[in-house]
Amino acid sequence: MLVTFRVKDTTTRLHSEPAEVSALELASLMRRLHAGHADIETDSHEFSAAPLNFEVNANSLSLASFAACFDWRAEVIAIVEEAQFLGRTLRVHCPGGPSPITIMVSEHIAFARDILLPSELAAKVVRALGQGSGPEGEIPLDALRALLSDHHTAEAFRSAQIETVFESLSILACTDCGEQFPTMEWAS
């Protein structure tokens, strides 16, 4: 099983509200995303060619391209613009049944790449960070940065023979998220 280490922000107040989108608008968006070779992160149960639940970097297309997919609707443009400004992903969500398809600003920071590790290696990383050994957790990015600058933490990573993960986490911890207050979370 893989554990994902990801940067997210759940504390910054968003100014946009989720908006409903039609199936035709979603199809138009998917055509543009596929034509632009955008990296679409689908939920595990989705088919990647035509997903209903996925995330995509808001900067993978221009604002005008997104707007054209949604017939220049102001509420959707506001969502895309806010996601682009904050460096977030866009979340398209459809719970199924008669529920509407919605688009919203995701909590995931798009310019901080995810780190995927096998569960045994992830457990070593969590222990080296002094965060227990649970399969899920989170730490503020500022606290992670401070931990990684401590020589005791570096020594814990060396002792566990996972120095390359230390380097990857150091890069992740130095992600400039502007005035947001992100955390790094890990979960399977």
mmCIF file with all atom_site columns, C-alpha atoms in Angstrom:
data_model
loop_
_atom_site.group_PDB
_atom_site.id
_atom_site.type_symbol
_atom_site.label_atom_id
_atom_site.label_alt_id
_atom_site.label_comp_id
_atom_site.label_asym_id
_atom_site.label_entity_id
_atom_site.label_seq_id
_atom_site.pdbx_PDB_ins_code
_atom_site.Cartn_x
_atom_site.Cartn_y
_atom_site.Cartn_z
_atom_site.occupancy
_atom_site.B_iso_or_equiv
_atom_site.pdbx_formal_charge
_atom_site.auth_seq_id
_atom_site.auth_comp_id
_atom_site.auth_asym_id
_atom_site.auth_atom_id
_atom_site.pdbx_PDB_model_num
ATOM 1   C CA . MET A 1 1   ? 0.000   0.000  0.000   1.00 0.00 ? 1   MET A CA 1
ATOM 2   C CA . LEU A 1 2   ? 1.219   3.512  -0.804  1.00 0.00 ? 2   LEU A CA 1
ATOM 3   C CA . VAL A 1 3   ? 1.140   6.490  1.545   1.00 0.00 ? 3   VAL A CA 1
ATOM 4   C CA . THR A 1 4   ? 0.821   9.952  0.017   1.00 0.00 ? 4   THR A CA 1
ATOM 5   C CA . PHE A 1 5   ? 2.565   12.949 1.573   1.00 0.00 ? 5   PHE A CA 1
ATOM 6   C CA . ARG A 1 6   ? 0.761   16.067 0.309   1.00 0.00 ? 6   ARG A CA 1
ATOM 7   C CA . VAL A 1 7   ? 0.676   19.787 1.074   1.00 0.00 ? 7   VAL A CA 1
ATOM 8   C CA . LYS A 1 8   ? -2.776  21.208 1.747   1.00 0.00 ? 8   LYS A CA 1
ATOM 9   C CA . ASP A 1 9   ? -4.365  24.263 3.289   1.00 0.00 ? 9   ASP A CA 1
ATOM 10  C CA . THR A 1 10  ? -7.635  24.089 5.174   1.00 0.00 ? 10  THR A CA 1
ATOM 11  C CA . THR A 1 11  ? -7.346  27.351 7.122   1.00 0.00 ? 11  THR A CA 1
ATOM 12  C CA . THR A 1 12  ? -7.211  30.077 4.457   1.00 0.00 ? 12  THR A CA 1
ATOM 13  C CA . ARG A 1 13  ? -10.675 31.511 3.950   1.00 0.00 ? 13  ARG A CA 1
ATOM 14  C CA . LEU A 1 14  ? -11.838 31.138 0.357   1.00 0.00 ? 14  LEU A CA 1
ATOM 15  C CA . HIS A 1 15  ? -13.867 33.871 -1.310  1.00 0.00 ? 15  HIS A CA 1
ATOM 16  C CA . SER A 1 16  ? -15.522 31.688 -3.938  1.00 0.00 ? 16  SER A CA 1
ATOM 17  C CA . GLU A 1 17  ? -18.285 29.147 -3.424  1.00 0.00 ? 17  GLU A CA 1
ATOM 18  C CA . PRO A 1 18  ? -18.601 25.777 -5.201  1.00 0.00 ? 18  PRO A CA 1
ATOM 19  C CA . ALA A 1 19  ? -20.613 26.051 -8.420  1.00 0.00 ? 19  ALA A CA 1
ATOM 20  C CA . GLU A 1 20  ? -22.745 23.522 -10.253 1.00 0.00 ? 20  GLU A CA 1
ATOM 21  C CA . VAL A 1 21  ? -21.620 22.589 -13.752 1.00 0.00 ? 21  VAL A CA 1
ATOM 22  C CA . SER A 1 22  ? -23.495 20.745 -16.464 1.00 0.00 ? 22  SER A CA 1
ATOM 23  C CA . ALA A 1 23  ? -22.371 17.521 -18.106 1.00 0.00 ? 23  ALA A CA 1
ATOM 24  C CA . LEU A 1 24  ? -21.778 19.470 -21.355 1.00 0.00 ? 24  LEU A CA 1
ATOM 25  C CA . GLU A 1 25  ? -19.561 21.975 -19.543 1.00 0.00 ? 25  GLU A CA 1
ATOM 26  C CA . LEU A 1 26  ? -17.629 19.134 -17.935 1.00 0.00 ? 26  LEU A CA 1
ATOM 27  C CA . ALA A 1 27  ? -17.212 17.449 -21.331 1.00 0.00 ? 27  ALA A CA 1
ATOM 28  C CA . SER A 1 28  ? -15.889 20.711 -22.783 1.00 0.00 ? 28  SER A CA 1
ATOM 29  C CA . LEU A 1 29  ? -13.426 21.013 -19.897 1.00 0.00 ? 29  LEU A CA 1
ATOM 30  C CA . MET A 1 30  ? -12.252 17.421 -20.343 1.00 0.00 ? 30  MET A CA 1
ATOM 31  C CA . ARG A 1 31  ? -11.673 17.966 -24.090 1.00 0.00 ? 31  ARG A CA 1
ATOM 32  C CA . ARG A 1 32  ? -9.485  20.997 -23.358 1.00 0.00 ? 32  ARG A CA 1
ATOM 33  C CA . LEU A 1 33  ? -7.612  19.282 -20.528 1.00 0.00 ? 33  LEU A CA 1
ATOM 34  C CA . HIS A 1 34  ? -6.900  16.210 -22.658 1.00 0.00 ? 34  HIS A CA 1
ATOM 35  C CA . ALA A 1 35  ? -5.877  18.366 -25.644 1.00 0.00 ? 35  ALA A CA 1
ATOM 36  C CA . GLY A 1 36  ? -3.509  20.319 -23.382 1.00 0.00 ? 36  GLY A CA 1
ATOM 37  C CA . HIS A 1 37  ? -2.110  17.086 -21.873 1.00 0.00 ? 37  HIS A CA 1
ATOM 38  C CA . ALA A 1 38  ? -3.028  18.303 -18.381 1.00 0.00 ? 38  ALA A CA 1
ATOM 39  C CA . ASP A 1 39  ? -2.231  16.035 -15.466 1.00 0.00 ? 39  ASP A CA 1
ATOM 40  C CA . ILE A 1 40  ? -5.633  14.961 -14.117 1.00 0.00 ? 40  ILE A CA 1
ATOM 41  C CA . GLU A 1 41  ? -5.649  13.292 -10.709 1.00 0.00 ? 41  GLU A CA 1
ATOM 42  C CA . THR A 1 42  ? -8.722  11.078 -10.659 1.00 0.00 ? 42  THR A CA 1
ATOM 43  C CA . ASP A 1 43  ? -10.259 9.481  -7.604  1.00 0.00 ? 43  ASP A CA 1
ATOM 44  C CA . SER A 1 44  ? -9.388  5.796  -7.299  1.00 0.00 ? 44  SER A CA 1
ATOM 45  C CA . HIS A 1 45  ? -12.736 4.525  -8.618  1.00 0.00 ? 45  HIS A CA 1
ATOM 46  C CA . GLU A 1 46  ? -12.777 6.764  -11.704 1.00 0.00 ? 46  GLU A CA 1
ATOM 47  C CA . PHE A 1 47  ? -12.023 6.087  -15.348 1.00 0.00 ? 47  PHE A CA 1
ATOM 48  C CA . SER A 1 48  ? -9.385  8.615  -16.451 1.00 0.00 ? 48  SER A CA 1
ATOM 49  C CA . ALA A 1 49  ? -10.869 9.396  -19.882 1.00 0.00 ? 49  ALA A CA 1
ATOM 50  C CA . ALA A 1 50  ? -14.165 10.700 -18.495 1.00 0.00 ? 50  ALA A CA 1
ATOM 51  C CA . PRO A 1 51  ? -13.992 11.146 -14.716 1.00 0.00 ? 51  PRO A CA 1
ATOM 52  C CA . LEU A 1 52  ? -16.634 12.814 -12.584 1.00 0.00 ? 52  LEU A CA 1
ATOM 53  C CA . ASN A 1 53  ? -14.418 13.128 -9.485  1.00 0.00 ? 53  ASN A CA 1
ATOM 54  C CA . PHE A 1 54  ? -10.949 14.545 -10.028 1.00 0.00 ? 54  PHE A CA 1
ATOM 55  C CA . GLU A 1 55  ? -8.491  17.356 -9.341  1.00 0.00 ? 55  GLU A CA 1
ATOM 56  C CA . VAL A 1 56  ? -6.492  19.356 -11.841 1.00 0.00 ? 56  VAL A CA 1
ATOM 57  C CA . ASN A 1 57  ? -3.964  22.146 -11.484 1.00 0.00 ? 57  ASN A CA 1
ATOM 58  C CA . ALA A 1 58  ? -5.858  25.412 -11.977 1.00 0.00 ? 58  ALA A CA 1
ATOM 59  C CA . ASN A 1 59  ? -2.874  26.738 -13.927 1.00 0.00 ? 59  ASN A CA 1
ATOM 60  C CA . SER A 1 60  ? -2.929  23.879 -16.451 1.00 0.00 ? 60  SER A CA 1
ATOM 61  C CA . LEU A 1 61  ? -5.047  26.055 -18.763 1.00 0.00 ? 61  LEU A CA 1
ATOM 62  C CA . SER A 1 62  ? -5.411  29.801 -19.119 1.00 0.00 ? 62  SER A CA 1
ATOM 63  C CA . LEU A 1 63  ? -8.266  31.541 -17.341 1.00 0.00 ? 63  LEU A CA 1
ATOM 64  C CA . ALA A 1 64  ? -9.817  32.292 -20.747 1.00 0.00 ? 64  ALA A CA 1
ATOM 65  C CA . SER A 1 65  ? -9.711  28.591 -21.703 1.00 0.00 ? 65  SER A CA 1
ATOM 66  C CA . PHE A 1 66  ? -11.457 27.608 -18.485 1.00 0.00 ? 66  PHE A CA 1
ATOM 67  C CA . ALA A 1 67  ? -13.997 30.403 -18.924 1.00 0.00 ? 67  ALA A CA 1
ATOM 68  C CA . ALA A 1 68  ? -14.815 29.297 -22.463 1.00 0.00 ? 68  ALA A CA 1
ATOM 69  C CA . CYS A 1 69  ? -15.632 25.786 -21.188 1.00 0.00 ? 69  CYS A CA 1
ATOM 70  C CA . PHE A 1 70  ? -18.211 27.229 -18.806 1.00 0.00 ? 70  PHE A CA 1
ATOM 71  C CA . ASP A 1 71  ? -19.783 29.790 -21.153 1.00 0.00 ? 71  ASP A CA 1
ATOM 72  C CA . TRP A 1 72  ? -18.035 32.644 -19.307 1.00 0.00 ? 72  TRP A CA 1
ATOM 73  C CA . ARG A 1 73  ? -20.091 32.116 -16.122 1.00 0.00 ? 73  ARG A CA 1
ATOM 74  C CA . ALA A 1 74  ? -18.900 34.595 -13.489 1.00 0.00 ? 74  ALA A CA 1
ATOM 75  C CA . GLU A 1 75  ? -19.152 32.191 -10.524 1.00 0.00 ? 75  GLU A CA 1
ATOM 76  C CA . VAL A 1 76  ? -16.959 29.576 -12.263 1.00 0.00 ? 76  VAL A CA 1
ATOM 77  C CA . ILE A 1 77  ? -14.456 32.215 -13.404 1.00 0.00 ? 77  ILE A CA 1
ATOM 78  C CA . ALA A 1 78  ? -14.207 33.393 -9.768  1.00 0.00 ? 78  ALA A CA 1
ATOM 79  C CA . ILE A 1 79  ? -13.409 29.822 -8.648  1.00 0.00 ? 79  ILE A CA 1
ATOM 80  C CA . VAL A 1 80  ? -10.735 29.294 -11.306 1.00 0.00 ? 80  VAL A CA 1
ATOM 81  C CA . GLU A 1 81  ? -9.235  32.734 -10.704 1.00 0.00 ? 81  GLU A CA 1
ATOM 82  C CA . GLU A 1 82  ? -8.989  32.143 -6.947  1.00 0.00 ? 82  GLU A CA 1
ATOM 83  C CA . ALA A 1 83  ? -7.461  28.685 -7.437  1.00 0.00 ? 83  ALA A CA 1
ATOM 84  C CA . GLN A 1 84  ? -4.916  30.105 -9.894  1.00 0.00 ? 84  GLN A CA 1
ATOM 85  C CA . PHE A 1 85  ? -4.046  32.977 -7.551  1.00 0.00 ? 85  PHE A CA 1
ATOM 86  C CA . LEU A 1 86  ? -3.584  30.638 -4.565  1.00 0.00 ? 86  LEU A CA 1
ATOM 87  C CA . GLY A 1 87  ? -1.715  27.990 -6.573  1.00 0.00 ? 87  GLY A CA 1
ATOM 88  C CA . ARG A 1 88  ? -4.347  25.377 -5.788  1.00 0.00 ? 88  ARG A CA 1
ATOM 89  C CA . THR A 1 89  ? -5.965  22.584 -7.715  1.00 0.00 ? 89  THR A CA 1
ATOM 90  C CA . LEU A 1 90  ? -9.560  22.623 -8.876  1.00 0.00 ? 90  LEU A CA 1
ATOM 91  C CA . ARG A 1 91  ? -11.811 19.875 -7.546  1.00 0.00 ? 91  ARG A CA 1
ATOM 92  C CA . VAL A 1 92  ? -14.622 18.525 -9.724  1.00 0.00 ? 92  VAL A CA 1
ATOM 93  C CA . HIS A 1 93  ? -16.992 16.401 -7.692  1.00 0.00 ? 93  HIS A CA 1
ATOM 94  C CA . CYS A 1 94  ? -20.132 14.369 -8.364  1.00 0.00 ? 94  CYS A CA 1
ATOM 95  C CA . PRO A 1 95  ? -21.320 12.129 -5.521  1.00 0.00 ? 95  PRO A CA 1
ATOM 96  C CA . GLY A 1 96  ? -23.487 10.119 -7.929  1.00 0.00 ? 96  GLY A CA 1
ATOM 97  C CA . GLY A 1 97  ? -27.161 9.642  -8.493  1.00 0.00 ? 97  GLY A CA 1
ATOM 98  C CA . PRO A 1 98  ? -29.202 12.768 -9.120  1.00 0.00 ? 98  PRO A CA 1
ATOM 99  C CA . SER A 1 99  ? -26.618 14.955 -7.324  1.00 0.00 ? 99  SER A CA 1
ATOM 100 C CA . PRO A 1 100 ? -25.182 17.830 -9.355  1.00 0.00 ? 100 PRO A CA 1
ATOM 101 C CA . ILE A 1 101 ? -21.584 18.040 -10.584 1.00 0.00 ? 101 ILE A CA 1
ATOM 102 C CA . THR A 1 102 ? -19.715 20.799 -8.751  1.00 0.00 ? 102 THR A CA 1
ATOM 103 C CA . ILE A 1 103 ? -16.420 22.603 -9.235  1.00 0.00 ? 103 ILE A CA 1
ATOM 104 C CA . MET A 1 104 ? -14.548 24.247 -6.363  1.00 0.00 ? 104 MET A CA 1
ATOM 105 C CA . VAL A 1 105 ? -11.150 25.389 -5.145  1.00 0.00 ? 105 VAL A CA 1
ATOM 106 C CA . SER A 1 106 ? -9.391  22.388 -3.646  1.00 0.00 ? 106 SER A CA 1
ATOM 107 C CA . GLU A 1 107 ? -7.419  22.425 -0.411  1.00 0.00 ? 107 GLU A CA 1
ATOM 108 C CA . HIS A 1 108 ? -4.394  20.934 -2.210  1.00 0.00 ? 108 HIS A CA 1
ATOM 109 C CA . ILE A 1 109 ? -1.480  23.180 -3.129  1.00 0.00 ? 109 ILE A CA 1
ATOM 110 C CA . ALA A 1 110 ? -0.785  22.473 -6.805  1.00 0.00 ? 110 ALA A CA 1
ATOM 111 C CA . PHE A 1 111 ? 2.863   23.541 -6.969  1.00 0.00 ? 111 PHE A CA 1
ATOM 112 C CA . ALA A 1 112 ? 3.966   21.228 -4.139  1.00 0.00 ? 112 ALA A CA 1
ATOM 113 C CA . ARG A 1 113 ? 4.390   17.793 -5.631  1.00 0.00 ? 113 ARG A CA 1
ATOM 114 C CA . ASP A 1 114 ? 3.044   14.758 -3.795  1.00 0.00 ? 114 ASP A CA 1
ATOM 115 C CA . ILE A 1 115 ? 5.464   12.173 -2.454  1.00 0.00 ? 115 ILE A CA 1
ATOM 116 C CA . LEU A 1 116 ? 4.259   8.568  -2.687  1.00 0.00 ? 116 LEU A CA 1
ATOM 117 C CA . LEU A 1 117 ? 6.012   6.017  -0.476  1.00 0.00 ? 117 LEU A CA 1
ATOM 118 C CA . PRO A 1 118 ? 5.410   2.362  0.369   1.00 0.00 ? 118 PRO A CA 1
ATOM 119 C CA . SER A 1 119 ? 3.814   2.055  3.819   1.00 0.00 ? 119 SER A CA 1
ATOM 120 C CA . GLU A 1 120 ? 6.954   0.593  5.473   1.00 0.00 ? 120 GLU A CA 1
ATOM 121 C CA . LEU A 1 121 ? 9.114   3.457  4.200   1.00 0.00 ? 121 LEU A CA 1
ATOM 122 C CA . ALA A 1 122 ? 6.447   6.007  5.144   1.00 0.00 ? 122 ALA A CA 1
ATOM 123 C CA . ALA A 1 123 ? 6.396   4.611  8.699   1.00 0.00 ? 123 ALA A CA 1
ATOM 124 C CA . LYS A 1 124 ? 10.172  5.142  8.911   1.00 0.00 ? 124 LYS A CA 1
ATOM 125 C CA . VAL A 1 125 ? 9.746   8.732  7.721   1.00 0.00 ? 125 VAL A CA 1
ATOM 126 C CA . VAL A 1 126 ? 7.017   9.482  10.266  1.00 0.00 ? 126 VAL A CA 1
ATOM 127 C CA . ARG A 1 127 ? 9.137   8.000  13.084  1.00 0.00 ? 127 ARG A CA 1
ATOM 128 C CA . ALA A 1 128 ? 12.223  9.959  11.933  1.00 0.00 ? 128 ALA A CA 1
ATOM 129 C CA . LEU A 1 129 ? 10.120  13.126 12.106  1.00 0.00 ? 129 LEU A CA 1
ATOM 130 C CA . GLY A 1 130 ? 9.077   12.209 15.642  1.00 0.00 ? 130 GLY A CA 1
ATOM 131 C CA . GLN A 1 131 ? 5.402   12.101 14.679  1.00 0.00 ? 131 GLN A CA 1
ATOM 132 C CA . GLY A 1 132 ? 4.581   8.660  16.086  1.00 0.00 ? 132 GLY A CA 1
ATOM 133 C CA . SER A 1 133 ? 3.941   5.780  13.756  1.00 0.00 ? 133 SER A CA 1
ATOM 134 C CA . GLY A 1 134 ? 0.330   6.250  12.701  1.00 0.00 ? 134 GLY A CA 1
ATOM 135 C CA . PRO A 1 135 ? -0.671  5.671  9.087   1.00 0.00 ? 135 PRO A CA 1
ATOM 136 C CA . GLU A 1 136 ? -2.263  9.137  8.918   1.00 0.00 ? 136 GLU A CA 1
ATOM 137 C CA . GLY A 1 137 ? -1.316  12.520 10.279  1.00 0.00 ? 137 GLY A CA 1
ATOM 138 C CA . GLU A 1 138 ? -0.318  16.056 9.488   1.00 0.00 ? 138 GLU A CA 1
ATOM 139 C CA . ILE A 1 139 ? 2.211   18.687 10.466  1.00 0.00 ? 139 ILE A CA 1
ATOM 140 C CA . PRO A 1 140 ? 2.260   22.421 9.666   1.00 0.00 ? 140 PRO A CA 1
ATOM 141 C CA . LEU A 1 141 ? 4.744   23.194 6.902   1.00 0.00 ? 141 LEU A CA 1
ATOM 142 C CA . ASP A 1 142 ? 6.550   25.691 9.175   1.00 0.00 ? 142 ASP A CA 1
ATOM 143 C CA . ALA A 1 143 ? 6.990   22.995 11.834  1.00 0.00 ? 143 ALA A CA 1
ATOM 144 C CA . LEU A 1 144 ? 8.215   20.529 9.195   1.00 0.00 ? 144 LEU A CA 1
ATOM 145 C CA . ARG A 1 145 ? 10.760  23.094 7.997   1.00 0.00 ? 145 ARG A CA 1
ATOM 146 C CA . ALA A 1 146 ? 11.990  23.584 11.569  1.00 0.00 ? 146 ALA A CA 1
ATOM 147 C CA . LEU A 1 147 ? 12.192  19.830 12.181  1.00 0.00 ? 147 LEU A CA 1
ATOM 148 C CA . LEU A 1 148 ? 14.183  19.248 9.003   1.00 0.00 ? 148 LEU A CA 1
ATOM 149 C CA . SER A 1 149 ? 16.676  21.973 9.935   1.00 0.00 ? 149 SER A CA 1
ATOM 150 C CA . ASP A 1 150 ? 17.371  20.244 13.276  1.00 0.00 ? 150 ASP A CA 1
ATOM 151 C CA . HIS A 1 151 ? 20.485  18.035 13.127  1.00 0.00 ? 151 HIS A CA 1
ATOM 152 C CA . HIS A 1 152 ? 18.776  15.391 15.294  1.00 0.00 ? 152 HIS A CA 1
ATOM 153 C CA . THR A 1 153 ? 16.129  14.898 12.614  1.00 0.00 ? 153 THR A CA 1
ATOM 154 C CA . ALA A 1 154 ? 18.776  14.641 9.902   1.00 0.00 ? 154 ALA A CA 1
ATOM 155 C CA . GLU A 1 155 ? 20.562  12.025 12.007  1.00 0.00 ? 155 GLU A CA 1
ATOM 156 C CA . ALA A 1 156 ? 17.300  10.063 12.458  1.00 0.00 ? 156 ALA A CA 1
ATOM 157 C CA . PHE A 1 157 ? 16.895  9.945  8.672   1.00 0.00 ? 157 PHE A CA 1
ATOM 158 C CA . ARG A 1 158 ? 20.539  8.844  8.245   1.00 0.00 ? 158 ARG A CA 1
ATOM 159 C CA . SER A 1 159 ? 20.120  6.137  10.885  1.00 0.00 ? 159 SER A CA 1
ATOM 160 C CA . ALA A 1 160 ? 17.017  4.846  9.112   1.00 0.00 ? 160 ALA A CA 1
ATOM 161 C CA . GLN A 1 161 ? 18.920  5.001  5.778   1.00 0.00 ? 161 GLN A CA 1
ATOM 162 C CA . ILE A 1 162 ? 16.298  7.222  4.153   1.00 0.00 ? 162 ILE A CA 1
ATOM 163 C CA . GLU A 1 163 ? 18.387  10.289 3.299   1.00 0.00 ? 163 GLU A CA 1
ATOM 164 C CA . THR A 1 164 ? 16.827  10.641 -0.159  1.00 0.00 ? 164 THR A CA 1
ATOM 165 C CA . VAL A 1 165 ? 13.395  11.066 1.414   1.00 0.00 ? 165 VAL A CA 1
ATOM 166 C CA . PHE A 1 166 ? 14.902  13.714 3.709   1.00 0.00 ? 166 PHE A CA 1
ATOM 167 C CA . GLU A 1 167 ? 15.971  15.656 0.602   1.00 0.00 ? 167 GLU A CA 1
ATOM 168 C CA . SER A 1 168 ? 12.523  15.334 -0.987  1.00 0.00 ? 168 SER A CA 1
ATOM 169 C CA . LEU A 1 169 ? 10.810  16.501 2.213   1.00 0.00 ? 169 LEU A CA 1
ATOM 170 C CA . SER A 1 170 ? 13.236  19.435 2.466   1.00 0.00 ? 170 SER A CA 1
ATOM 171 C CA . ILE A 1 171 ? 12.226  20.582 -1.004  1.00 0.00 ? 171 ILE A CA 1
ATOM 172 C CA . LEU A 1 172 ? 8.557   20.127 -0.131  1.00 0.00 ? 172 LEU A CA 1
ATOM 173 C CA . ALA A 1 173 ? 8.956   22.054 3.149   1.00 0.00 ? 173 ALA A CA 1
ATOM 174 C CA . CYS A 1 174 ? 10.472  25.023 1.304   1.00 0.00 ? 174 CYS A CA 1
ATOM 175 C CA . THR A 1 175 ? 7.423   25.458 -0.933  1.00 0.00 ? 175 THR A CA 1
ATOM 176 C CA . ASP A 1 176 ? 6.436   29.123 -0.904  1.00 0.00 ? 176 ASP A CA 1
ATOM 177 C CA . CYS A 1 177 ? 2.677   29.189 -0.356  1.00 0.00 ? 177 CYS A CA 1
ATOM 178 C CA . GLY A 1 178 ? 2.352   32.956 -0.072  1.00 0.00 ? 178 GLY A CA 1
ATOM 179 C CA . GLU A 1 179 ? 0.106   34.022 2.776   1.00 0.00 ? 179 GLU A CA 1
ATOM 180 C CA . GLN A 1 180 ? -1.509  30.599 3.170   1.00 0.00 ? 180 GLN A CA 1
ATOM 181 C CA . PHE A 1 181 ? -0.943  28.385 6.204   1.00 0.00 ? 181 PHE A CA 1
ATOM 182 C CA . PRO A 1 182 ? -0.399  24.914 4.738   1.00 0.00 ? 182 PRO A CA 1
ATOM 183 C CA . THR A 1 183 ? 0.215   21.574 6.377   1.00 0.00 ? 183 THR A CA 1
ATOM 184 C CA . MET A 1 184 ? 1.768   18.405 5.074   1.00 0.00 ? 184 MET A CA 1
ATOM 185 C CA . GLU A 1 185 ? -0.542  15.460 5.516   1.00 0.00 ? 185 GLU A CA 1
ATOM 186 C CA . TRP A 1 186 ? 0.085   11.779 5.009   1.00 0.00 ? 186 TRP A CA 1
ATOM 187 C CA . ALA A 1 187 ? -2.508  9.111  4.405   1.00 0.00 ? 187 ALA A CA 1
ATOM 188 C CA . SER A 1 188 ? -2.950  5.870  2.492   1.00 0.00 ? 188 SER A CA 1
#
